[in-house]
Coordinates of C-alpha atoms in Angstrom, one line a residue:
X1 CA 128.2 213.2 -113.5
X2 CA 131.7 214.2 -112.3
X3 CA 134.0 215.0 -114.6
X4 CA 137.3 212.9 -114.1
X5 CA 140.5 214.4 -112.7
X6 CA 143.2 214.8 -114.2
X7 CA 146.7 214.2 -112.8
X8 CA 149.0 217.3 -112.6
X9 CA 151.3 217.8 -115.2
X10 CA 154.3 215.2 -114.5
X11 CA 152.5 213.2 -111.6
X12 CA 151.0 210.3 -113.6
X13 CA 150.8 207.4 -111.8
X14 CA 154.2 204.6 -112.1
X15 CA 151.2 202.1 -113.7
X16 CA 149.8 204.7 -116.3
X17 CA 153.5 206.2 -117.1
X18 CA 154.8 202.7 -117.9
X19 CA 151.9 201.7 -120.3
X20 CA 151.9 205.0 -121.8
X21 CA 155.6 205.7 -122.2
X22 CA 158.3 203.6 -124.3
X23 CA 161.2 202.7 -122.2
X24 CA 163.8 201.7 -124.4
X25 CA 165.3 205.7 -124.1
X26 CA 164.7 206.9 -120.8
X27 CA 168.0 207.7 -119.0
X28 CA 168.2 209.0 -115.5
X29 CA 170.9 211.7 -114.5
X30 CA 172.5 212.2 -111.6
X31 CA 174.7 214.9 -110.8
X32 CA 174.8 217.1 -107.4
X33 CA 175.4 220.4 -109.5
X34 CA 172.4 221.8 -111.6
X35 CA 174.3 223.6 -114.5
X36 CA 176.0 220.2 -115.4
X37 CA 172.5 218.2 -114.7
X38 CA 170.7 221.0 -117.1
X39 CA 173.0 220.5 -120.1
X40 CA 173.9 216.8 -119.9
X41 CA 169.9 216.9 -120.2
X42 CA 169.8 219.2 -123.0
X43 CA 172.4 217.5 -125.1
X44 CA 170.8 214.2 -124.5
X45 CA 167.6 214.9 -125.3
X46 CA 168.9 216.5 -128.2
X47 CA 170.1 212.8 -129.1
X48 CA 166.4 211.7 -128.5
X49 CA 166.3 210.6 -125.3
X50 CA 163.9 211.0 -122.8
X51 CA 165.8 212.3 -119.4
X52 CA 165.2 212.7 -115.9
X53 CA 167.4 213.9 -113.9
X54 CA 168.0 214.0 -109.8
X55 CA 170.7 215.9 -108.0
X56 CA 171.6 213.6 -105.5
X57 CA 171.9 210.1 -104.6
X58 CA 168.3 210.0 -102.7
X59 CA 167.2 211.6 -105.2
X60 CA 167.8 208.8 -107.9
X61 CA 166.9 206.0 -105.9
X62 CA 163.2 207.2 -105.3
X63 CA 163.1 208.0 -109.3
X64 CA 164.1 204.4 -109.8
X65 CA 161.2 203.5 -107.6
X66 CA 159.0 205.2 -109.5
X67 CA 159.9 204.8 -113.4
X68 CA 161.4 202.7 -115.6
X69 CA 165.2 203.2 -117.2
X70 CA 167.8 201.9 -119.4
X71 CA 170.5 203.9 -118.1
X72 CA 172.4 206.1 -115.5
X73 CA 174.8 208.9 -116.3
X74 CA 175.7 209.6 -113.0
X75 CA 178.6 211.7 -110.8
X76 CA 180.6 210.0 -108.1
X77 CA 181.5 212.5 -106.1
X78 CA 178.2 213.8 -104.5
X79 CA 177.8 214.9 -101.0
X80 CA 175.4 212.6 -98.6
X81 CA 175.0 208.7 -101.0
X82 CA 178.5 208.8 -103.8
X83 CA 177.7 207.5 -106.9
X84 CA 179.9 204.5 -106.2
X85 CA 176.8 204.2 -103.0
X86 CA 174.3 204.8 -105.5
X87 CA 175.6 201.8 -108.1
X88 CA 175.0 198.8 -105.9
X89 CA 171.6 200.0 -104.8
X90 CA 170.1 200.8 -108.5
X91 CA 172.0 197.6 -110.1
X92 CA 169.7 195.9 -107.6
X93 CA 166.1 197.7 -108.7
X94 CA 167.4 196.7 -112.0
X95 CA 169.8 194.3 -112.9
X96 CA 170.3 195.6 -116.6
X97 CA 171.0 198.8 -115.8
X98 CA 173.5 200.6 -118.4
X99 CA 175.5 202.6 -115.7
X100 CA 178.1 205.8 -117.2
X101 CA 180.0 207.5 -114.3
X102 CA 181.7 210.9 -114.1
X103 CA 184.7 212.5 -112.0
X104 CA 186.2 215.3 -112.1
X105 CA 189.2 213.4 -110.8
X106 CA 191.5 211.3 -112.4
X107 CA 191.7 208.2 -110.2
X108 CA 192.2 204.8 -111.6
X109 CA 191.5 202.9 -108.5
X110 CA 188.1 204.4 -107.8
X111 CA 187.4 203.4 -111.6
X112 CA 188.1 200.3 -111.1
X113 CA 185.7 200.2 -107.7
X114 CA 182.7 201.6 -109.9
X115 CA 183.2 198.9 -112.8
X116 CA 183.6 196.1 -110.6
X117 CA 180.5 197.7 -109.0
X118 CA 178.8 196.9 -112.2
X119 CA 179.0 200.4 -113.8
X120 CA 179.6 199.7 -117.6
X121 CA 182.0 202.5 -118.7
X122 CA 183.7 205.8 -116.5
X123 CA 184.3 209.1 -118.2
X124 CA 186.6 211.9 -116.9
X125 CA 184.8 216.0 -116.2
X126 CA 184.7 217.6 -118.6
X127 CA 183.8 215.1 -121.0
X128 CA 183.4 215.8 -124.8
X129 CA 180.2 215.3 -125.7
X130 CA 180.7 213.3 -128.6
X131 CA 182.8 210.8 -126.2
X132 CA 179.4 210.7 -124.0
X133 CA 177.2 210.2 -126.6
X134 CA 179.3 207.7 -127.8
X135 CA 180.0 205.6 -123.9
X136 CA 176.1 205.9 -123.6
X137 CA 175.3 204.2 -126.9
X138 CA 177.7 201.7 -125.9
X139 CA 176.6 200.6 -122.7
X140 CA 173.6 200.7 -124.0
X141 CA 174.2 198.0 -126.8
X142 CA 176.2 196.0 -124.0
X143 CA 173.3 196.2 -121.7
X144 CA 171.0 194.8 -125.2
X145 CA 173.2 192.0 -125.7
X146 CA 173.2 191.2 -122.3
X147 CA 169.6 190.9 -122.5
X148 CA 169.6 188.9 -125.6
X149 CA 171.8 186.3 -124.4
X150 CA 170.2 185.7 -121.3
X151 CA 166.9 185.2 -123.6
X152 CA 168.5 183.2 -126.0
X153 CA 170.2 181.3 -123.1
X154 CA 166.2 181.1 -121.3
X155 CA 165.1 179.8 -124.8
X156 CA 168.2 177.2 -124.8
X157 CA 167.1 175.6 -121.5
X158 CA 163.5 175.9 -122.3
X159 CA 164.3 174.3 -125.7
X160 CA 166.3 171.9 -123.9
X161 CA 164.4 171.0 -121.5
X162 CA 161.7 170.5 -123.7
X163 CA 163.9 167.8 -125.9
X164 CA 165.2 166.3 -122.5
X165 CA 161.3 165.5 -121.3
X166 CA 160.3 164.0 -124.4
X167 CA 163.1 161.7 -124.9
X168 CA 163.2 160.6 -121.1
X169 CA 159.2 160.1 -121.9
X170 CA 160.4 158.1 -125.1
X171 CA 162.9 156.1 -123.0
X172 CA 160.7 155.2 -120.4
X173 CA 158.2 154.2 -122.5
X174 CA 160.5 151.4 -124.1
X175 CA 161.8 151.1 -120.5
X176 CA 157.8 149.9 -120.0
X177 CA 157.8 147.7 -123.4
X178 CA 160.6 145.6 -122.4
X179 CA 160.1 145.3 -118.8
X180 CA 156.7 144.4 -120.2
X181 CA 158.1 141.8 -122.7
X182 CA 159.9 140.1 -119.9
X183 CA 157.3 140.0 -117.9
X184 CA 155.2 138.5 -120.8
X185 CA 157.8 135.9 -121.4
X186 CA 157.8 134.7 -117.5
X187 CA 154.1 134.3 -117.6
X188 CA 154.5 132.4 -120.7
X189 CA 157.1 130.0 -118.8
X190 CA 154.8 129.7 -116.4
X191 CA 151.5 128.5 -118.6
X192 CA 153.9 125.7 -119.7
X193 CA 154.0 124.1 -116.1
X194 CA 150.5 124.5 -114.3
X195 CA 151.5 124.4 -110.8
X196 CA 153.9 127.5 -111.5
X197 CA 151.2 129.9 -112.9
X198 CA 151.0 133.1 -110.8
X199 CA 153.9 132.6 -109.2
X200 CA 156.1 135.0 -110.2
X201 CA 153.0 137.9 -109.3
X202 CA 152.6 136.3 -106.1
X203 CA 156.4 136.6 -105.0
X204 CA 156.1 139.9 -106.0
X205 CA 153.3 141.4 -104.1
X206 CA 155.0 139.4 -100.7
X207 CA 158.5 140.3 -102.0
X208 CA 157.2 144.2 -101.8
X209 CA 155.1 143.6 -98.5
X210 CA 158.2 142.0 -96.3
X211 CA 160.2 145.2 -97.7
X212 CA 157.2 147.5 -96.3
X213 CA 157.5 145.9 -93.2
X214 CA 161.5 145.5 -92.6
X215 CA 161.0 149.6 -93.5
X216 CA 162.4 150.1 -97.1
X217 CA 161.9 153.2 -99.0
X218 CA 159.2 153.5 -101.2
X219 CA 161.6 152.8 -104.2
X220 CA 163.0 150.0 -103.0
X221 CA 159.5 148.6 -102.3
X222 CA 158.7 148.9 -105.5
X223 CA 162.2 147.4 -106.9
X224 CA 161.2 144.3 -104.8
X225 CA 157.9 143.9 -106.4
X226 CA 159.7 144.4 -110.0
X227 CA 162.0 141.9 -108.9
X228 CA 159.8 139.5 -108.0
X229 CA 158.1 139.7 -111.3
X230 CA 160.7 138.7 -113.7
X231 CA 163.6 137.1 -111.5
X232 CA 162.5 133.5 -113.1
X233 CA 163.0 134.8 -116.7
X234 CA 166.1 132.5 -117.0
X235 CA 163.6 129.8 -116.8
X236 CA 163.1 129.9 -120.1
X237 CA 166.4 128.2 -120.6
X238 CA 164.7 125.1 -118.4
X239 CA 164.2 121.6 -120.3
X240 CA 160.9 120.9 -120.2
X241 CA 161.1 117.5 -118.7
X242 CA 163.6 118.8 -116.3
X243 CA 160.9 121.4 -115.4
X244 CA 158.0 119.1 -114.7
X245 CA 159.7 116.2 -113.5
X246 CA 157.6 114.2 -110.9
X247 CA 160.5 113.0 -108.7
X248 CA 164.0 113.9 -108.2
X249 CA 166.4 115.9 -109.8
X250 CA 169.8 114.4 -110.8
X251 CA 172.4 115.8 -110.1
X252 CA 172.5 116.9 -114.0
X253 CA 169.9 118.2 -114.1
X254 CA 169.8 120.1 -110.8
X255 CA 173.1 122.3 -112.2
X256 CA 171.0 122.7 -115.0
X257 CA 168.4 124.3 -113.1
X258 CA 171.1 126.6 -111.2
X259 CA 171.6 128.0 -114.5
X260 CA 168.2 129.7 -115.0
X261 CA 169.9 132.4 -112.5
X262 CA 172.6 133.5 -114.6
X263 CA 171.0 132.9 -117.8
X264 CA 168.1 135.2 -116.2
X265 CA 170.9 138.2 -115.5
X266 CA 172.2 137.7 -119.4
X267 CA 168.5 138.8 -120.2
X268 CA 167.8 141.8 -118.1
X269 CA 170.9 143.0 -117.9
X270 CA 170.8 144.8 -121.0
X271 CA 167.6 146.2 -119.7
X272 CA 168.6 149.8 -117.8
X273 CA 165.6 150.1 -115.6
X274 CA 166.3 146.9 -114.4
X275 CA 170.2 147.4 -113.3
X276 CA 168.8 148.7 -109.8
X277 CA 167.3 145.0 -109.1
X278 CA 169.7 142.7 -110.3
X279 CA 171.9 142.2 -107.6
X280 CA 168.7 140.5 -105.8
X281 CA 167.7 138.9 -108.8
X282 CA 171.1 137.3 -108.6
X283 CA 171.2 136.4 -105.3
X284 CA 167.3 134.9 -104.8
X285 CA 168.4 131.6 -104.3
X286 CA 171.2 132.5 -102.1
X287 CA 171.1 130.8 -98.6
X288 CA 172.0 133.0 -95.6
X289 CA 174.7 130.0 -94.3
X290 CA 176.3 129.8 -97.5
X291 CA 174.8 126.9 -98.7
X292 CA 172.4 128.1 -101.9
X293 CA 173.6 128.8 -105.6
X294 CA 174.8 130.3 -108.1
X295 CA 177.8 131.5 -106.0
X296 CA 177.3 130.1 -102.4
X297 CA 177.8 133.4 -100.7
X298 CA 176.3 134.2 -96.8
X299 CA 175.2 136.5 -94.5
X300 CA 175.4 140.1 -95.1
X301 CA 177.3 139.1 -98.8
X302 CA 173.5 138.8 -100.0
X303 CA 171.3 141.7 -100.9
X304 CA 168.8 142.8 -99.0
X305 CA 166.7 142.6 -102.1
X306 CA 168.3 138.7 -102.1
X307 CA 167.5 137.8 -99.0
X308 CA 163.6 139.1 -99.3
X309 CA 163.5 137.6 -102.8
X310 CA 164.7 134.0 -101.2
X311 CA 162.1 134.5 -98.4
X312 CA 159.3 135.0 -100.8
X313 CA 160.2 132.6 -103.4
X314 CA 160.6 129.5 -100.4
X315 CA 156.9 130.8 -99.1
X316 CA 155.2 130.3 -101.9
X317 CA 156.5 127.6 -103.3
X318 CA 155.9 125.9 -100.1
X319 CA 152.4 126.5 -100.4
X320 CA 151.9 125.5 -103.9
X321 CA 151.6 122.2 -105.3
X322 CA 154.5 120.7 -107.5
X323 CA 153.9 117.6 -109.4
X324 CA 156.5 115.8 -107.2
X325 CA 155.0 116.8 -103.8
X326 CA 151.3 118.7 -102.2
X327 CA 150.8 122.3 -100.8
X328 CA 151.6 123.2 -97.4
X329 CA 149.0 125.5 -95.6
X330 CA 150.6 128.5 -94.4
X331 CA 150.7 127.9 -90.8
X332 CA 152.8 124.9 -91.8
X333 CA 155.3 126.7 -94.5
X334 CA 155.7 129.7 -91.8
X335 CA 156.7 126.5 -89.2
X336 CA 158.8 125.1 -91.6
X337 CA 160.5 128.1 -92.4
X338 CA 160.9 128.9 -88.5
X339 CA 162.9 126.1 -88.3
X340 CA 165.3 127.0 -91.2
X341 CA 166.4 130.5 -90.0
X342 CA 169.5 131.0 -89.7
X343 CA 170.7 128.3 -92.6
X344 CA 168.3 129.5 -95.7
X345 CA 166.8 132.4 -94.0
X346 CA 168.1 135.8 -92.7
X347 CA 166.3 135.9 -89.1
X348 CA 165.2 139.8 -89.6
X349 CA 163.6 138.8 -92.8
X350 CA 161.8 135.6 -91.4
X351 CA 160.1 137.8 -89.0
X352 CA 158.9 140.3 -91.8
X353 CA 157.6 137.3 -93.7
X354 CA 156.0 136.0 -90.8
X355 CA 154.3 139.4 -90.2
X356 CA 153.3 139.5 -93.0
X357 CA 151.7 136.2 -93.5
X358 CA 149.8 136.4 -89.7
X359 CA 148.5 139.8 -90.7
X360 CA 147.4 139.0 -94.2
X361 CA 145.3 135.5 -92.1
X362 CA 144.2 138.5 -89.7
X363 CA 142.4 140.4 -92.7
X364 CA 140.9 137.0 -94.3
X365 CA 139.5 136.2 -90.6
X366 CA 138.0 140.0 -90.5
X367 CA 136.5 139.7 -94.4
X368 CA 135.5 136.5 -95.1
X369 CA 135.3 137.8 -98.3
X370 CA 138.5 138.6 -99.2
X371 CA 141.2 136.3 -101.2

C-alpha cells in the first residue's frame, strides 16, 4: 500500500489550512521593501500573531485568494498596484477586513482617500511600534464590533421576523373566526325563510365566476366570492313578517328593507379583512340608471364589485321561489335580465352573467350528471 504524500512544507491546501488553522490572528503584510516586511513580521509575531507577508500588490491579492485574514498592514506607495489599488480589491474578498496603511509621506488628502476607501486607521513611516500595535488592536476590535452588530442586527430581523409571522398567523386566524361568524350568522338568516337558504353561497360562486370572465385578478375573484357570502348579513335587522311576507311590501316596510344594506356595513366594517369588499357590499343593490338604494348612484359611481354583486344577486333570485311569486328557469331570468340592461344592469356585466349562465347549461348538457 502507498504511503500517503505529504504536502511541502507551507503548501497545504486553502481547505486543509482553514480547518486546521485559527483565523482570528492572521494578519497579511504588505510592503514593497523586504527589511520593513521582515521586522513589521517579527514584531508582530512577537505580539502573537500569525503573519504572512507579500511585497507587492499582486502579491497580496493571490494570498487573499488563498487564506483567510483579519487584517492588512499594508504600504501605499508601492510600485505596479498602490495600496490605495489594493484596498478596494481586498475589502471586496472580504468585507471585514481590518485595513492599517503606511506612508512615508505626510499627506492628509491621500489619508483621507484610503479611509473613505474603507481602510480603518493610517499610520505615518517610521511608526513606533507601540503606536502599531496599538492601531492594529484597534481596528481589530472595530472590525469585532462590526461583526457583532451585524449578528445582533441578523438575530433582530430573524427574531422579528419570527414575532411578525406568528402574529400575522394569529391575526389571520381571527380574521377566519369572524369572517366565519358572519358567515354563520347569514346562513342562520337564511334557515329562518326557506326559500332564501343557499342563497348567499350561490351568489357567491356566480359573483366570482362573472369576475373570472369580465377578467379580474385572482384577488379580486376571490373578494367577489367573499362578498357574495356575507353582503346579506344586515338582514338580520329584517322583521320577520316583513321578510316572509306573501304579497307586497308597503312602502314602510320596503325602507325598512333598504336598511339591511347599511346595517350590514355597521357589521363588517369593523372586520379588517373585509374593508377590501365593502364598497361592493354597499353598492349590490345599486341600479346602473340610478334608480336602486341605499344612495341611488349610477353608472361608473358603482363598484365593479357592485355591479357584479347586483348581477348575481337579481339571477338568482329570479330563479328561486319567493312566497309571493315562482322560479323562473334560467333561460327566462337571462331574458328578463336582457331586457333590463342598461336601467339595473351594467351591459359589460350582463354579458359576463350571460356567459356564464350559457356555459354552466353547456356543461350540464355534456354531464348529465352534474348539478
Amino acid at each position: 500500500m502507498t504511503a500517503p504524500r505529504t504536502p511541502p512544507p507551507g503548501r497545504l491546501t486553502t481547505a486543509v489550512r482553514a480547518a486546521a488553522e485559527p483565523v482570528a490572528r492572521r494578519l497579511l503584510v504588505v510592503d514593497d521593501e523586504e527589511a520593513i516586511r521582515t521586522a513589521l513580521a517579527r514584531f508582530l509575531r512577537a505580539r502573537g500573531f500569525e503573519v504572512i507577508t507579500a511585497e507587492s500588490g499582486a502579491a497580496a491579492l493571490i494570498a487573499l485568494a488563498q487564506d483567510k485574514f483579519v487584517g492588512i498592514l499594508c504600504d501605499i506607495r508601492m510600485p505596479g498596484m498602490t495600496g490605495l489599488e489594493l484596498v478596494p480589491h481586498a475589502l471586496k474578498n472580504d468585507g471585514d477586513l481590518a485595513i492599517v496603511m503606511l506612508t512615508a509621506v505626510n499627506d492628509a488628502p491621500t489619508a483621507t482617500e484610503a479611509l473613505g476607501l474603507g481602510a480603518m486607521d493610517y499610520l505615518m513611516k517610521p511608526v513606533e511600534l507601540s503606536d502599531l500595535a496599538t492601531a492594529i488592536e484597534r481596528a481589530l476590535h472595530k472590525r469585532a464590533l462590526s461583526i457583532d452588530q451585524r449578528k445582533v442586527e441578523r438575530l433582530i430581523r430573524e427574531e422579528v421576523a419570527a414575532q411578525t409571522d406568528e402574529l400575522r398567523a394569529e391575526r389571520e386566524n381571527i380574521h377566519a373566526a369572524l369572517v366565519g361568524i358572519v358567515t354563520a350568522l347569514v346562513r342562520v338568516q337564511e334557515t329562518k325563510d326557506v326559500f332564501l337558504r343557499g342563497h348567499s353561497d350561490r351568489v357567491a360562486d356566480l359573483a366570482a365566476s362573472i369576475a373570472s370572465v369580465m377578467g379580474l385578478s385572482d384577488d379580486e375573484i376571490e373578494g367577489m366570492r367573499l362578498a357574495g357570502r356575507v353582503m346579506d348579513v344586515g338582514k338580520i335587522g329584517i322583521r320577520e313578517e316583513v321578510l316572509n311576507k306573501p304579497g307586497r311590501l308597503t312602502t314602510e316596510e320596503f325602507e325598512h328593507v333598504k336598511g339591511h344594506v347599511n346595517m350590514g356595513l355597521e357589521i363588517l366594517s369593523v372586520i379588517k379583512p373585509l374593508s377590501h369588499v365593502l364598497p361592493a357590499i354597499a353598492h349590490h343593490h345599486e341600479h346602473w340608471d340610478g334608480q336602486g338604494y341605499p344612495h341611488g348612484i349610477a353608472g361608473e359611481h358603482i363598484s365593479v364589485g357592485g355591479r357584479i354583486l347586483a348581477a348575481a344577486d337579481a339571477f338568482d333570485a329570479l330563479t328561486s321561489r319567493r312566497a309571493y311569486r315562482d322560479s323562473m328557469t334560467q333561460e327566462e331570468a337571462i331574458t328578463y335580465l336582457g331586457q333590463r340592461v342598461g336601467s339595473l344592469l351594467e351591459p359589460s356585466v350582463y354579458a359576463a352573467l350571460r356567459t356564464v349562465v350559457t356555459s354552466r347549461k353547456t356543461l350540464q348538457f355534456l354531464d348529465p350528471s352534474a348539478d
